[in-house]
XYZ file of C-alpha atoms in Angstrom:
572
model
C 0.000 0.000 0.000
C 2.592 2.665 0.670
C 4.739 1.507 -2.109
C 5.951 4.578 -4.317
C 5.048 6.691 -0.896
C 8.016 5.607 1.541
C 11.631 5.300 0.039
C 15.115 4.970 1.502
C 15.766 9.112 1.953
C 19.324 10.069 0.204
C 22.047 11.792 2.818
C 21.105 14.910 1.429
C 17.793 14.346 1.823
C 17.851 13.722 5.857
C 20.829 16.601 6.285
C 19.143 19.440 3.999
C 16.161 19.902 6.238
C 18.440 19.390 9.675
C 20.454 22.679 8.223
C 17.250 24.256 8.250
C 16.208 23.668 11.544
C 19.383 25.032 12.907
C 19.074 28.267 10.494
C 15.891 28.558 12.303
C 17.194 28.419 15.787
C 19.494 31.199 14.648
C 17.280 32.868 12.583
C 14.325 35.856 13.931
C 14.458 34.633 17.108
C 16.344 35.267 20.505
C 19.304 34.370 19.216
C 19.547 35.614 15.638
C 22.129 35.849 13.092
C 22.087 38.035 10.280
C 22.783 35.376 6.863
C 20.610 32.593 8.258
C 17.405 33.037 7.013
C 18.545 33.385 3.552
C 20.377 30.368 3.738
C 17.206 28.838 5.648
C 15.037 29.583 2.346
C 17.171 28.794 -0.052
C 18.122 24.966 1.335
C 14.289 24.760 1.561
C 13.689 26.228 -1.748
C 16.254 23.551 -2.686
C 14.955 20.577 -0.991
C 11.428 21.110 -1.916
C 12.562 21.684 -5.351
C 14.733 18.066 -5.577
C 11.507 16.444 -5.088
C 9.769 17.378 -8.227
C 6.049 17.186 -8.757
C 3.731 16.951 -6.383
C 3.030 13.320 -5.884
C 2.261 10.898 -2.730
C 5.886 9.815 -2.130
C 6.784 13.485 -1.639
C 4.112 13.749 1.054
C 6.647 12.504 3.901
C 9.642 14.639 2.977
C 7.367 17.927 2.930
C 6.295 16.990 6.615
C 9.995 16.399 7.576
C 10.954 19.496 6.454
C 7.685 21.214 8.275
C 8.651 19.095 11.108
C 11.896 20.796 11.470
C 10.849 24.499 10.963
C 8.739 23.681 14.152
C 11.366 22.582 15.859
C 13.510 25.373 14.630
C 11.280 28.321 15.577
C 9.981 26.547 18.953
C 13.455 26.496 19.583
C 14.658 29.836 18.646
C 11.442 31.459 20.872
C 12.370 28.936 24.052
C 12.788 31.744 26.550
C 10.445 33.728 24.783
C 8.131 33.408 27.886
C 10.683 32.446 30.602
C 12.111 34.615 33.495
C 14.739 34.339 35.514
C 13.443 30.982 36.795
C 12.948 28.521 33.775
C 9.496 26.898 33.563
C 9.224 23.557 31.352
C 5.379 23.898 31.274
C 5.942 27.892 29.697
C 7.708 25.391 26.578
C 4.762 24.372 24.616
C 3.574 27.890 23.507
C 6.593 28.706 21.154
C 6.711 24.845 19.387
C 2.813 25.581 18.887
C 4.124 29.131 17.408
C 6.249 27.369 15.098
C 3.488 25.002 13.848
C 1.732 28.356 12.243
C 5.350 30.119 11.125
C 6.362 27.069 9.196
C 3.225 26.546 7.339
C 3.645 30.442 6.509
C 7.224 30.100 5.753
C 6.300 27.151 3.319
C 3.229 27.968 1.408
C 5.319 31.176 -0.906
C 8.173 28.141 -1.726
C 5.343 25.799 -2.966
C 3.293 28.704 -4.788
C 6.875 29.387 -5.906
C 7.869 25.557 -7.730
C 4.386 25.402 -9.276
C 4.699 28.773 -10.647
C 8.320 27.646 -12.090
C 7.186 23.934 -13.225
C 3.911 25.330 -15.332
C 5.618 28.572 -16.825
C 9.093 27.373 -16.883
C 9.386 23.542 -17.383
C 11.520 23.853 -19.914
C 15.487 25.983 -19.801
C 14.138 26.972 -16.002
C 17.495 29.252 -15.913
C 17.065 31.476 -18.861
C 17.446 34.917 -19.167
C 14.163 37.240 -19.712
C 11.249 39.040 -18.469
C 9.159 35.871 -17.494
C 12.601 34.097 -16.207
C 12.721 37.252 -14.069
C 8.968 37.880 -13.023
C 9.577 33.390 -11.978
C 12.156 34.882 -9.047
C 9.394 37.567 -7.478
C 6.742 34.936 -6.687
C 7.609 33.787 -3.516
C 8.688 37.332 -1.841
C 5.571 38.416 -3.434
C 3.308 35.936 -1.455
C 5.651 36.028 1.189
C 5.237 39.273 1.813
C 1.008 38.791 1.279
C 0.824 36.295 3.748
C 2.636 37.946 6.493
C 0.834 41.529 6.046
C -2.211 39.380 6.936
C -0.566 37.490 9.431
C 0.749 41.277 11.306
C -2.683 42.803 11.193
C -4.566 39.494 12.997
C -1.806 38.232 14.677
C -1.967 39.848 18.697
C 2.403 39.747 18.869
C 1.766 41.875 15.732
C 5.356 41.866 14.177
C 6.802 40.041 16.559
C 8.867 37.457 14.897
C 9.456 38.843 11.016
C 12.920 38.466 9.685
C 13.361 42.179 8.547
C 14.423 42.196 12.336
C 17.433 40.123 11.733
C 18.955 42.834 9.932
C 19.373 44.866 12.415
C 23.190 45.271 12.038
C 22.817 45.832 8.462
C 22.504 49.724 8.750
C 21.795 49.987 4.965
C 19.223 47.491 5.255
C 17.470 49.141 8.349
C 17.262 52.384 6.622
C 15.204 50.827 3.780
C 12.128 50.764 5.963
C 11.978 54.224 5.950
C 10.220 53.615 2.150
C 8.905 49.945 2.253
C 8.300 49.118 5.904
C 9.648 46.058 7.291
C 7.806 44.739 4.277
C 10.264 45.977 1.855
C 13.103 43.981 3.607
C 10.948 40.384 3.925
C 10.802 41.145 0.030
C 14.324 41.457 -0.542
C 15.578 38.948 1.780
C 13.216 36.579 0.449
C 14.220 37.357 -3.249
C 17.852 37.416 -2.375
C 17.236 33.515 -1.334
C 15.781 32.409 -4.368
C 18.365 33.980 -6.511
C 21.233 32.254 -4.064
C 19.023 28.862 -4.697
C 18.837 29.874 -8.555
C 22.858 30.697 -8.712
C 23.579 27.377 -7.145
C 22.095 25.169 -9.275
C 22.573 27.136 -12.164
C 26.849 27.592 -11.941
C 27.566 24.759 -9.466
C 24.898 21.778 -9.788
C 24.552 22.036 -13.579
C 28.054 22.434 -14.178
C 28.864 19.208 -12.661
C 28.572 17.829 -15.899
C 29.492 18.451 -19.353
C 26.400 17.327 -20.128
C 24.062 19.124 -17.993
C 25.873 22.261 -18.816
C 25.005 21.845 -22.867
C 21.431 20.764 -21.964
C 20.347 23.366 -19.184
C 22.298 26.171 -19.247
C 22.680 28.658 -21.764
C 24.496 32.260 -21.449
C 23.275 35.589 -20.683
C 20.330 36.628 -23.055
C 20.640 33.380 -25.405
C 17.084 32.719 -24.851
C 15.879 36.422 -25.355
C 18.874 37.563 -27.570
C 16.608 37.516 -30.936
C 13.996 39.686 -29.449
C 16.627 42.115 -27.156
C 19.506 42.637 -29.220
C 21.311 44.711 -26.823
C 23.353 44.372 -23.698
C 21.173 46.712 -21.380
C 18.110 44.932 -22.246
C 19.213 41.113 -21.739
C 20.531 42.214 -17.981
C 17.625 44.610 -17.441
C 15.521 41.004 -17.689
C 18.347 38.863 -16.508
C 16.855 38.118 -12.779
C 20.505 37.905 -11.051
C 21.954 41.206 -12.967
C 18.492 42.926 -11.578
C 18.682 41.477 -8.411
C 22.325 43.046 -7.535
C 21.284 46.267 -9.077
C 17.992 46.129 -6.644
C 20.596 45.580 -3.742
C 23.045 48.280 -5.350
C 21.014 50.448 -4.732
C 19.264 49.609 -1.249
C 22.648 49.899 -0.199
C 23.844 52.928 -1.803
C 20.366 54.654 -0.395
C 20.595 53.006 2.879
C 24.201 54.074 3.062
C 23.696 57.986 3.065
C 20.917 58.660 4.656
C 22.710 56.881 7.603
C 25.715 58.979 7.370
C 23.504 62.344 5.911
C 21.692 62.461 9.477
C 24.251 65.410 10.646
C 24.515 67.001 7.111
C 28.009 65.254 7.469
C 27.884 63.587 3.867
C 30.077 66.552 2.629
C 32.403 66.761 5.059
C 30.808 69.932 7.059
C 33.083 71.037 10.019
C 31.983 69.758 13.493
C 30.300 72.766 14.724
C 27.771 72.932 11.769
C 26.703 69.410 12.620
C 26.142 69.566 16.656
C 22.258 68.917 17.041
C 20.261 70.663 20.109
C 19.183 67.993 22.747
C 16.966 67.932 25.588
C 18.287 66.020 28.734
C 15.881 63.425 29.598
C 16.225 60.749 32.385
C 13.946 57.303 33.191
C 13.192 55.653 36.787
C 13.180 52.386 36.552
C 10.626 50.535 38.325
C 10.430 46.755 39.338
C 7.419 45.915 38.155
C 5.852 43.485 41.201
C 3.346 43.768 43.062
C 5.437 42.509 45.695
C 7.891 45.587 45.684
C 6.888 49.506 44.298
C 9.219 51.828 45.895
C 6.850 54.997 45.339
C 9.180 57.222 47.412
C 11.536 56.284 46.309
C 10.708 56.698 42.584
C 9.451 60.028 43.709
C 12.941 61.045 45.248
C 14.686 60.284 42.229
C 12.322 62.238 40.070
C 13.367 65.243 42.107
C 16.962 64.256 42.322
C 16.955 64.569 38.600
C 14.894 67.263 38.033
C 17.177 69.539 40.329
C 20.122 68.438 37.765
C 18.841 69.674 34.717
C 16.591 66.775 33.486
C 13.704 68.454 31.679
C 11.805 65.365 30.287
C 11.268 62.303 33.091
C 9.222 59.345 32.207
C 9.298 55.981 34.605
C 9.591 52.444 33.398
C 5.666 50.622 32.222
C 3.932 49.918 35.280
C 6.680 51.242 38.000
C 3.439 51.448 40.767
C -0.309 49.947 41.484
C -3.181 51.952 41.837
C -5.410 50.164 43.828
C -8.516 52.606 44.239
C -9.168 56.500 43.457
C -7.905 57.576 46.335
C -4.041 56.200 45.607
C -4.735 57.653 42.244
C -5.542 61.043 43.117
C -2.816 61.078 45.866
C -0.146 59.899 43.309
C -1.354 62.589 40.508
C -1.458 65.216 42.724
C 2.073 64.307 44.185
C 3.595 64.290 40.090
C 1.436 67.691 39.540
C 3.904 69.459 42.087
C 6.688 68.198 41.108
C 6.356 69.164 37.612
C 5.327 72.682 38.327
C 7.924 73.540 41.090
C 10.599 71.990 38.878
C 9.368 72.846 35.179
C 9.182 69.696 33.836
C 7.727 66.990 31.856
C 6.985 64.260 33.936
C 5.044 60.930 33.236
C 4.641 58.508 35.462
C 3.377 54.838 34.914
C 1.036 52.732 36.674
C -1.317 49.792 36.865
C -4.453 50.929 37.689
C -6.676 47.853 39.431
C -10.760 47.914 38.564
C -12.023 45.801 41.405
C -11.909 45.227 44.555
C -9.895 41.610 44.005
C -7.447 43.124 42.328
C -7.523 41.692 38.969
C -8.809 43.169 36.414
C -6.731 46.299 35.675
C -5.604 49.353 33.077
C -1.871 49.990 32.181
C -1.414 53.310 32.074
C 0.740 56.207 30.942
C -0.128 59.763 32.106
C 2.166 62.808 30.868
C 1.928 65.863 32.624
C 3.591 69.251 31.527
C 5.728 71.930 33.523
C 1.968 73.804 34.300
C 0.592 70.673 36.175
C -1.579 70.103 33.366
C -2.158 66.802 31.753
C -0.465 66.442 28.547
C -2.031 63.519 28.105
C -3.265 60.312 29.931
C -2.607 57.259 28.086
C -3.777 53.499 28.183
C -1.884 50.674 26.492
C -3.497 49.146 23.573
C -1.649 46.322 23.281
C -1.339 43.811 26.359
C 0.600 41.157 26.012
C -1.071 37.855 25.258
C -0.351 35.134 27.678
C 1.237 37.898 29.989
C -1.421 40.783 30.225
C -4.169 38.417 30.805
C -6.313 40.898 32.990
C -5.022 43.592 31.719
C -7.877 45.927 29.643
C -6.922 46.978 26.086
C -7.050 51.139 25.944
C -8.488 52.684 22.616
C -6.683 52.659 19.624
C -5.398 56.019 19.287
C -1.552 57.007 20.285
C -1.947 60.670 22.109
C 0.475 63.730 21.293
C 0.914 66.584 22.849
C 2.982 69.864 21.525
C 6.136 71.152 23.534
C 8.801 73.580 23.310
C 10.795 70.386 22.755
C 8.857 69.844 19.467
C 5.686 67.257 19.790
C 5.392 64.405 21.823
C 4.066 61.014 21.677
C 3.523 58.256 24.017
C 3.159 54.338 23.750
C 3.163 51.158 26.251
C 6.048 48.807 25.454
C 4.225 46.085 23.063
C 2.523 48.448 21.389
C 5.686 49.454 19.426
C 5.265 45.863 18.342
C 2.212 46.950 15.906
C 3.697 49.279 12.974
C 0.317 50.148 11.733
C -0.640 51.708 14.831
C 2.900 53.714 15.351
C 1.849 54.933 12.171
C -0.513 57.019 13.851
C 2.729 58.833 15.365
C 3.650 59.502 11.784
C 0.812 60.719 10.685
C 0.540 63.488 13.667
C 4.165 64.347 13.012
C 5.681 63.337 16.492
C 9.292 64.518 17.265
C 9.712 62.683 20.134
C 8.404 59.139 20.806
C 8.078 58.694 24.855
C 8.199 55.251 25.298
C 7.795 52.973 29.037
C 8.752 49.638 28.883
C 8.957 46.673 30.791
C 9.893 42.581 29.808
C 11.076 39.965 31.321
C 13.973 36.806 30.385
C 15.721 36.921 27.845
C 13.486 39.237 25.365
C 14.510 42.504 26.579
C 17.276 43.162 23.718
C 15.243 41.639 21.347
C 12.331 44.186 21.868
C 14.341 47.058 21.780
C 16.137 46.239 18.349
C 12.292 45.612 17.116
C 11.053 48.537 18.633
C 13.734 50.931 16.970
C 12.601 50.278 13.345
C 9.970 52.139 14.408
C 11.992 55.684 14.634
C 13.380 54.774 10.844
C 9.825 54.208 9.274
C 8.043 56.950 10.834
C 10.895 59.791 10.771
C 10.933 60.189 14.652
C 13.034 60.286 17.864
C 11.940 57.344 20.149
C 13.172 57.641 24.425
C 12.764 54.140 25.591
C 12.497 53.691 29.590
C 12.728 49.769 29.704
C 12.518 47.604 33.188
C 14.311 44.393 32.502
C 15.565 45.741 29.134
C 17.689 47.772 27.407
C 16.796 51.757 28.166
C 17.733 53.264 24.605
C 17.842 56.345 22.408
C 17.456 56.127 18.629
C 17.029 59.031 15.993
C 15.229 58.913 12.872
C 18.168 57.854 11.574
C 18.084 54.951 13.313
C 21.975 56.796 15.060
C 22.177 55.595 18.592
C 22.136 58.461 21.922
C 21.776 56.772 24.371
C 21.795 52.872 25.465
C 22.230 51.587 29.337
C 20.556 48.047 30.339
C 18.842 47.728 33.612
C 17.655 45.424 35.923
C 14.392 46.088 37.451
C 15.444 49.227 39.136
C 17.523 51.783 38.317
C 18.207 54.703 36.277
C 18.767 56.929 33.094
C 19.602 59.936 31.915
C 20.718 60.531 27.835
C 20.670 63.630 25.869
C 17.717 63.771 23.484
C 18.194 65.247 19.755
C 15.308 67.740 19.173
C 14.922 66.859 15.821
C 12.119 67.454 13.972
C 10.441 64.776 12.705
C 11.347 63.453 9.070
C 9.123 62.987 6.132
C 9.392 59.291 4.892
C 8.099 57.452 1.389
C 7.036 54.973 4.296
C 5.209 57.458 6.342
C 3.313 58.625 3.408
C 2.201 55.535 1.548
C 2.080 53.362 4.383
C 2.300 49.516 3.254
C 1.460 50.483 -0.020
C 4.657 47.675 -0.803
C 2.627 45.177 1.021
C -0.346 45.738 -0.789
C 0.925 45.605 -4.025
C 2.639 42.219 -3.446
C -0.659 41.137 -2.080
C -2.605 41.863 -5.469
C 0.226 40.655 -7.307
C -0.097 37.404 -5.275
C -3.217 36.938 -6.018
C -2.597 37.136 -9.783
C 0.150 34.147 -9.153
C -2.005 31.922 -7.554
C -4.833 31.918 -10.437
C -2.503 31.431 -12.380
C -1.252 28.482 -10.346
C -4.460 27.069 -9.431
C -6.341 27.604 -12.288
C -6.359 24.386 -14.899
C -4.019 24.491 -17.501
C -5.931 24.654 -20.436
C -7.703 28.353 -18.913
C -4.515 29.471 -18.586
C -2.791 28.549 -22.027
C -5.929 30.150 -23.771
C -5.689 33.363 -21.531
C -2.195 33.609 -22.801
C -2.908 32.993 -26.338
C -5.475 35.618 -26.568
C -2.564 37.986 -25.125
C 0.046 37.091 -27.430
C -2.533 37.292 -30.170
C -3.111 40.762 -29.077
C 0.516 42.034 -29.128
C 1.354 40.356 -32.384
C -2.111 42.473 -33.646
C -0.476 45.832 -32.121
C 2.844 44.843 -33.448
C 1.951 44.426 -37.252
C 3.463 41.065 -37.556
C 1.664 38.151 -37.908
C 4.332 35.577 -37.358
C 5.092 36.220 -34.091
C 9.109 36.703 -35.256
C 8.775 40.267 -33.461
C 8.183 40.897 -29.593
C 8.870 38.756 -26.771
C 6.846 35.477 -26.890
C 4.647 34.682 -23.798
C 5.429 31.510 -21.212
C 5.693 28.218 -22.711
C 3.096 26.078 -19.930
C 3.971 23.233 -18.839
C 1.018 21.297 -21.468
C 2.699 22.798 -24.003
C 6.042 21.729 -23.444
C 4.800 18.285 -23.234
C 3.224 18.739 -26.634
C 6.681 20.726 -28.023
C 8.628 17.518 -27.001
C 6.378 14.613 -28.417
C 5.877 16.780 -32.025
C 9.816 16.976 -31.696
């Protein structure tokens, strides 16, 4: 019964997907490495791609390889919910994680070899438009699903492997006109054309053979129709491909090093930018220990040494009825005004009388007493937050003489569609409490700091457990100390203004496109064969129409499906 289904696996077979799984563990997780997700997509690209068709006896290999991007990613989240005591029953949530990642990670790689084994079945490496337009399927539907997956999904972005290239300055700077979005694309793309350059100039070389049969050069298959050198690369996928990155980098590359004005070599004085000096209390978070007084005290301390912004750490104090609230507002009130400050404080504010159900809550209030603003997070954190009420969905602002400012709750820098609303109100200054726990903390803040790149703002980060940070819109660092769950402080804040971006104004206009475009792909996959090849003979009849020739010896021919090919080869 399972004959044809179960076979004895090759070596490659058994180690190709066991590479994977530890590209995984390194990839966007806590412990991630800049090259491995490419290398993670293209050996699955690879693998899936070795076993042909779709057919029953490839059933088993596809759920090894799913098998082992569930290991991977339940590995690379272990400590995603662990603190400083490690809790094996806390281990289940990130394997069950992986089990929706790896489907995700999968499905543009199949959409991908169907899209390649109808339209390309024959000289898969040629040179030309279609040959080209082959390479942007799966970052197109890669990019799709994971749009869809960041607007339902309540972690948001959490977990996208734009974050990986965080080191990558260039790379980082690119958000500031696609989004995160923009970088899933590329890295995505830049996998298939390391899968498509391997096979192509190593695997197909092997023999003398192969390399007569399947590989042609440059333009051979387009040279009749593109006669010249800039056309045959401008279709050539792995010519566009380094131009693409040519110029990410070049882009990325000075407006990193533009921030000051310092691209032309300006003397130091005409680059020093204003700051504000701005200081964070760091609270412990725990019921079991709020040192109000203490947080108090140092609010003073600072304020007396020239600290003119002061925010506390998420949560630094409970609020257990209106009376503690009142007593605690009016307490901040008089220390802003007698000091001339900007001071927000952070608390959990408990509903009930059992203490459970409660609000998280940010209030800002400015050197009159006055409240700048009084702010509740939107986002709890799932599995953490249980009790925890979401606020509305609006991020409040509030105008200075330090330019405007903005405030958000920790996680809900996790959701770039609602920092957008930052952009949109043209916040200078991002005011931002944190608080996480284990291993997470650095992992948050490097996510949390695309933010300032795609929205063209200034972001002060108070984190508890994390990394307390300072980054421009130029994603340029100010200020970076990591605490414990107390502590302190105190960075100079640029006051710049905040920085039109392509991002900022189209929003995820990238993502959307891919998503229509994705859509196109799969009819095109799904749809029988026979739809398809009369679709694109009504097309080509078209252009040969518009063309004046009748032969079809002018103009680009359309995809060869695989039906026809099948045809091609028994009339040959």
């Amino acid at each position: 019964m399972l004959n044809g289904i179960v076979s004895v696996p090759s070596i490659s077979a058994v180690v190709t997907p066991l590479l994977v799984l530890v590209c995984t563990v390194f990839g966007p997780g806590l412990l991630n490495v800049a090259p491995t997700p490419y290398l993670a997509i293209a050996l699955s690209l690879g693998y899936l791609d070795k076993l042909g068709p779709w057919s029953w006896a490839a059933l088993f290999p596809n759920l090894y390889l799913f098998a082992c991007l569930i290991v991977g990613t339940g590995l690379a989240y272990a400590g995603m919910l662990q603190s400083d005591v490690w809790d094996n029953s806390l281990l289940a949530a990130p394997f069950l994680v992986g089990v929706g990642v790896a489907l995700v990670n999968l499905i543009p790689l199949w959409i991908h070899l169907a899209w390649q084994r109808r339209f390309l079945p024959r000289e898969r490496f040629q040179n030309g438009a279609w040959a080209l337009l082959a390479t942007l399927v799966a970052p197109s539907v890669w990019v799709a699903l994971f749009t869809i997956v960041y607007a339902i999904s309540p972690i948001g972005s959490y977990g996208s492997i734009a974050y990986t290239q965080f080191q990558l300055e260039p790379m980082v700077q690119w958000t500031s006109v696609a989004g995160i979005a923009g970088i899933e694309f590329f890295m995505v793309w830049a996998s298939v054309i390391l899968y498509r350059t391997w096979v192509r100039h190593v695997r197909l070389e092997s023999t003398e053979v192969d390399t007569k049969n399947n590989w042609s050069e440059i333009g051979v298959e387009t040279r009749r129709f593109r006669p010249h050198t800039f056309r045959r690369l401008l279709f050539a996928p792995t010519p566009t491909f380094l131009f693409v990155t040519l110029f990410i980098f070049l882009f990325g590359s000075m407006r990193f090093w533009n921030a000051d004005g310092t691209f032309y070599m300006k003397p130091l004085h005409d680059t020093i930018i204003p700051t504000v000096q701005a200081s964070c209390i760091i609270g412990a978070n725990s019921p079991e220990y709020t040192d109000l007084p203490g947080y108090l005290n140092k609010t003073v301390d600072f304020a007396k040494k020239g600290s003119k912004i002061i925010i506390w750490s998420e949560t630094a104090v409970n609020v257990n009825n209106t009376q503690q609230l009142n007593s605690l507002w009016a307490t901040a009130r008089n220390i802003s005004t007698t000091h001339g400050i900007y001071l927000g404080i952070t608390y959990l504010q408990y509903l009930d009388e059992q203490l459970v159900k409660s609000k998280n809550m940010f209030t800002l209030f400015d050197p009159n007493g006055q409240v700048a603003f009084e702010y509740q997070k939107v986002h709890p954190v799932i599995m953490v937050e249980t009790d925890t009420i979401a606020g509305p969905n609006h991020l409040p602002v509030a105008d200075s003489e330090y330019g405007r400012l903005g405030g958000a709750i920790c996680f809900d820098m996790d959701f770039q569609n609602f920092i957008a609303q930052a952009g949109d109100q043209k916040v200078d200054i991002l005011l931002q409490p944190s608080w996480t726990w284990g291993s997470i903390g650095r992992l948050e803040a490097t996510i949390q700091s695309y933010r300032a790149v795609e929205q063209g703002l200034t972001i002060f980060r108070c984190g508890s457990w994390a990394p307390s940070t300072v980054w421009d819109p130029y994603h340029q660092l100010f200020g970076y100390k990591y605490n414990l769950g107390s502590g302190d402080f105190t960075a100079e804040v640029p006051l710049r203004k905040h920085v039109p971006t392509v991002y900022n104004f189209v929003g995820n206009l990238w993502a959307y496109i891919c998503c229509a475009v994705s859509i196109v792909f799969l009819i095109l996959v799904v749809v029988p064969k026979r739809h398809v090849d009369r679709w694109f003979e009504a097309a080509e009849g078209r252009i040969l129409r518009r063309s004046g020739s009748g032969d079809g010896s002018s103009g680009a021919s359309l995809p060869v499906t695989s039906d026809e090919a099948v045809r091609g080869a028994d009339h040959a």
